[in-house]
Amino acid sequence: MAVPIIGKFCAEYRLPNEFANAFTRHPGIFYVSLKGGIKTAVLREAYDQNGVLVDRDPMLELKERFVAIMEEGHKQYLEDLNRKREALQKFREDAGCKDAKAEIEDQLEEEWHSEDSEGDDDTDDAYVQ
């Protein structure tokens, strides 16, 4: 939490005005960062040598579990969406093949009927020698 923000809470929580200065007076307990023009205080004792929180807040654990559940749900949603997309693509390909086969069969049938009718000419029957 930023040190100036803590200073604003002093009046609301009836803390002494020097409360925010405690962070700078105890550098072994608190780490104060001055990045970006904002003083940020971090409790040093809350982290081990690897930078992992020693005493985790239960709300943080709930938040991480919630995020994991949401990510898994999103992953399942994307997998279902891909399965539906693949099924639709396969259906379109199958329908396209069926339409193409039906079209070829119709063309062959038309050609077959046209070949049969070429030999059957009514004028040939009328000609007698």
Tab-separated table of C-alpha atoms in Angstrom:
chain	number	residue	atom	x	y	z
A	1	MET	CA	0.000	0.000	0.000
A	2	ALA	CA	1.341	3.423	-0.825
A	3	VAL	CA	2.601	5.408	2.167
A	4	PRO	CA	0.642	8.616	1.311
A	5	ILE	CA	-2.542	6.544	1.142
A	6	ILE	CA	-1.821	5.175	4.614
A	7	GLY	CA	-1.435	8.758	5.784
A	8	LYS	CA	-4.965	9.485	4.540
A	9	PHE	CA	-6.324	6.657	6.675
A	10	CYS	CA	-4.781	8.109	9.825
A	11	ALA	CA	-7.735	10.425	10.464
A	12	GLU	CA	-10.340	7.785	9.627
A	13	TYR	CA	-8.837	5.119	11.888
A	14	ARG	CA	-7.649	7.681	14.493
A	15	LEU	CA	-4.014	6.754	13.995
A	16	PRO	CA	-1.286	9.222	14.962
A	17	ASN	CA	0.036	11.473	12.202
A	18	GLU	CA	3.480	9.929	12.530
A	19	PHE	CA	2.134	6.481	11.612
A	20	ALA	CA	3.230	6.745	7.965
A	21	ASN	CA	6.745	7.742	9.060
A	22	ALA	CA	7.108	4.433	10.922
A	23	PHE	CA	7.819	2.774	7.589
A	24	THR	CA	10.879	4.902	6.939
A	25	ARG	CA	12.086	4.739	10.544
A	26	HIS	CA	12.217	0.923	10.521
A	27	PRO	CA	14.032	-0.122	7.328
A	28	GLY	CA	14.742	-3.618	8.687
A	29	ILE	CA	11.037	-4.399	8.955
A	30	PHE	CA	9.663	-2.494	5.961
A	31	TYR	CA	10.956	-2.055	2.427
A	32	VAL	CA	9.983	1.326	0.992
A	33	SER	CA	10.086	1.747	-2.778
A	34	LEU	CA	10.182	5.178	-4.387
A	35	LYS	CA	9.370	4.051	-7.939
A	36	GLY	CA	7.116	6.339	-9.927
A	37	GLY	CA	7.158	9.062	-7.280
A	38	ILE	CA	4.965	6.998	-4.939
A	39	LYS	CA	6.339	5.519	-1.764
A	40	THR	CA	5.269	1.900	-1.450
A	41	ALA	CA	5.868	0.002	1.783
A	42	VAL	CA	6.261	-3.778	1.879
A	43	LEU	CA	6.648	-5.850	5.026
A	44	ARG	CA	10.001	-7.632	4.642
A	45	GLU	CA	9.238	-10.346	7.162
A	46	ALA	CA	6.245	-11.539	5.145
A	47	TYR	CA	8.496	-12.986	2.412
A	48	ASP	CA	11.185	-15.673	2.518
A	49	GLN	CA	14.511	-15.597	0.627
A	50	ASN	CA	12.812	-16.815	-2.574
A	51	GLY	CA	10.258	-13.996	-2.521
A	52	VAL	CA	7.356	-16.284	-1.581
A	53	LEU	CA	4.791	-15.122	0.966
A	54	VAL	CA	5.338	-16.766	4.357
A	55	ASP	CA	1.817	-16.241	5.714
A	56	ARG	CA	-0.665	-16.255	2.859
A	57	ASP	CA	-3.986	-14.508	3.212
A	58	PRO	CA	-6.945	-16.940	2.859
A	59	MET	CA	-8.585	-14.510	0.432
A	60	LEU	CA	-5.525	-14.760	-1.811
A	61	GLU	CA	-5.885	-18.549	-1.885
A	62	LEU	CA	-9.584	-18.219	-2.741
A	63	LYS	CA	-8.751	-15.753	-5.504
A	64	GLU	CA	-6.139	-18.096	-6.995
A	65	ARG	CA	-8.563	-21.052	-6.897
A	66	PHE	CA	-11.258	-18.914	-8.513
A	67	VAL	CA	-8.853	-17.860	-11.284
A	68	ALA	CA	-7.847	-21.513	-11.843
A	69	ILE	CA	-11.505	-22.581	-12.101
A	70	MET	CA	-12.249	-19.748	-14.536
A	71	GLU	CA	-9.226	-20.646	-16.678
A	72	GLU	CA	-10.272	-24.309	-16.760
A	73	GLY	CA	-13.816	-23.334	-17.727
A	74	HIS	CA	-12.503	-21.086	-20.488
A	75	LYS	CA	-10.238	-23.889	-21.707
A	76	GLN	CA	-13.205	-26.305	-21.820
A	77	TYR	CA	-15.276	-23.690	-23.638
A	78	LEU	CA	-12.560	-23.279	-26.288
A	79	GLU	CA	-12.227	-27.074	-26.679
A	80	ASP	CA	-16.011	-27.423	-27.130
A	81	LEU	CA	-15.987	-24.571	-29.617
A	82	ASN	CA	-13.184	-26.236	-31.617
A	83	ARG	CA	-15.042	-29.582	-31.593
A	84	LYS	CA	-18.204	-27.905	-32.884
A	85	ARG	CA	-16.211	-26.038	-35.531
A	86	GLU	CA	-14.541	-29.277	-36.693
A	87	ALA	CA	-17.895	-31.110	-36.778
A	88	LEU	CA	-19.428	-28.293	-38.820
A	89	GLN	CA	-16.467	-28.312	-41.212
A	90	LYS	CA	-16.743	-32.085	-41.623
A	91	PHE	CA	-20.497	-31.795	-42.188
A	92	ARG	CA	-19.924	-29.132	-44.843
A	93	GLU	CA	-17.288	-31.271	-46.556
A	94	ASP	CA	-19.572	-34.328	-46.486
A	95	ALA	CA	-22.492	-32.281	-47.777
A	96	GLY	CA	-20.251	-30.830	-50.483
A	97	CYS	CA	-19.165	-34.338	-51.532
A	98	LYS	CA	-22.766	-35.553	-51.595
A	99	ASP	CA	-23.825	-32.534	-53.646
A	100	ALA	CA	-20.910	-33.067	-56.027
A	101	LYS	CA	-21.741	-36.798	-56.365
A	102	ALA	CA	-25.402	-36.014	-56.999
A	103	GLU	CA	-24.427	-33.422	-59.596
A	104	ILE	CA	-22.104	-35.885	-61.380
A	105	GLU	CA	-24.808	-38.580	-61.330
A	106	ASP	CA	-27.320	-36.123	-62.803
A	107	GLN	CA	-24.884	-35.180	-65.567
A	108	LEU	CA	-24.175	-38.849	-66.362
A	109	GLU	CA	-27.885	-39.622	-66.424
A	110	GLU	CA	-28.543	-36.693	-68.761
A	111	GLU	CA	-25.721	-37.825	-71.054
A	112	TRP	CA	-27.020	-41.395	-71.011
A	113	HIS	CA	-30.548	-40.272	-71.914
A	114	SER	CA	-29.263	-37.988	-74.620
A	115	GLU	CA	-27.207	-40.845	-76.165
A	116	ASP	CA	-30.259	-43.131	-76.177
A	117	SER	CA	-32.427	-40.534	-77.838
A	118	GLU	CA	-29.867	-39.819	-80.582
A	119	GLY	CA	-30.446	-43.239	-82.150
A	120	ASP	CA	-34.215	-42.961	-81.779
A	121	ASP	CA	-35.223	-40.553	-84.423
A	122	ASP	CA	-38.832	-40.684	-85.596
A	123	THR	CA	-37.827	-39.733	-89.118
A	124	ASP	CA	-35.802	-42.957	-89.477
A	125	ASP	CA	-38.904	-45.075	-88.890
A	126	ALA	CA	-40.839	-43.221	-91.569
A	127	TYR	CA	-38.250	-43.913	-94.242
A	128	VAL	CA	-38.969	-47.206	-95.904
A	129	GLN	CA	-37.094	-48.576	-98.892
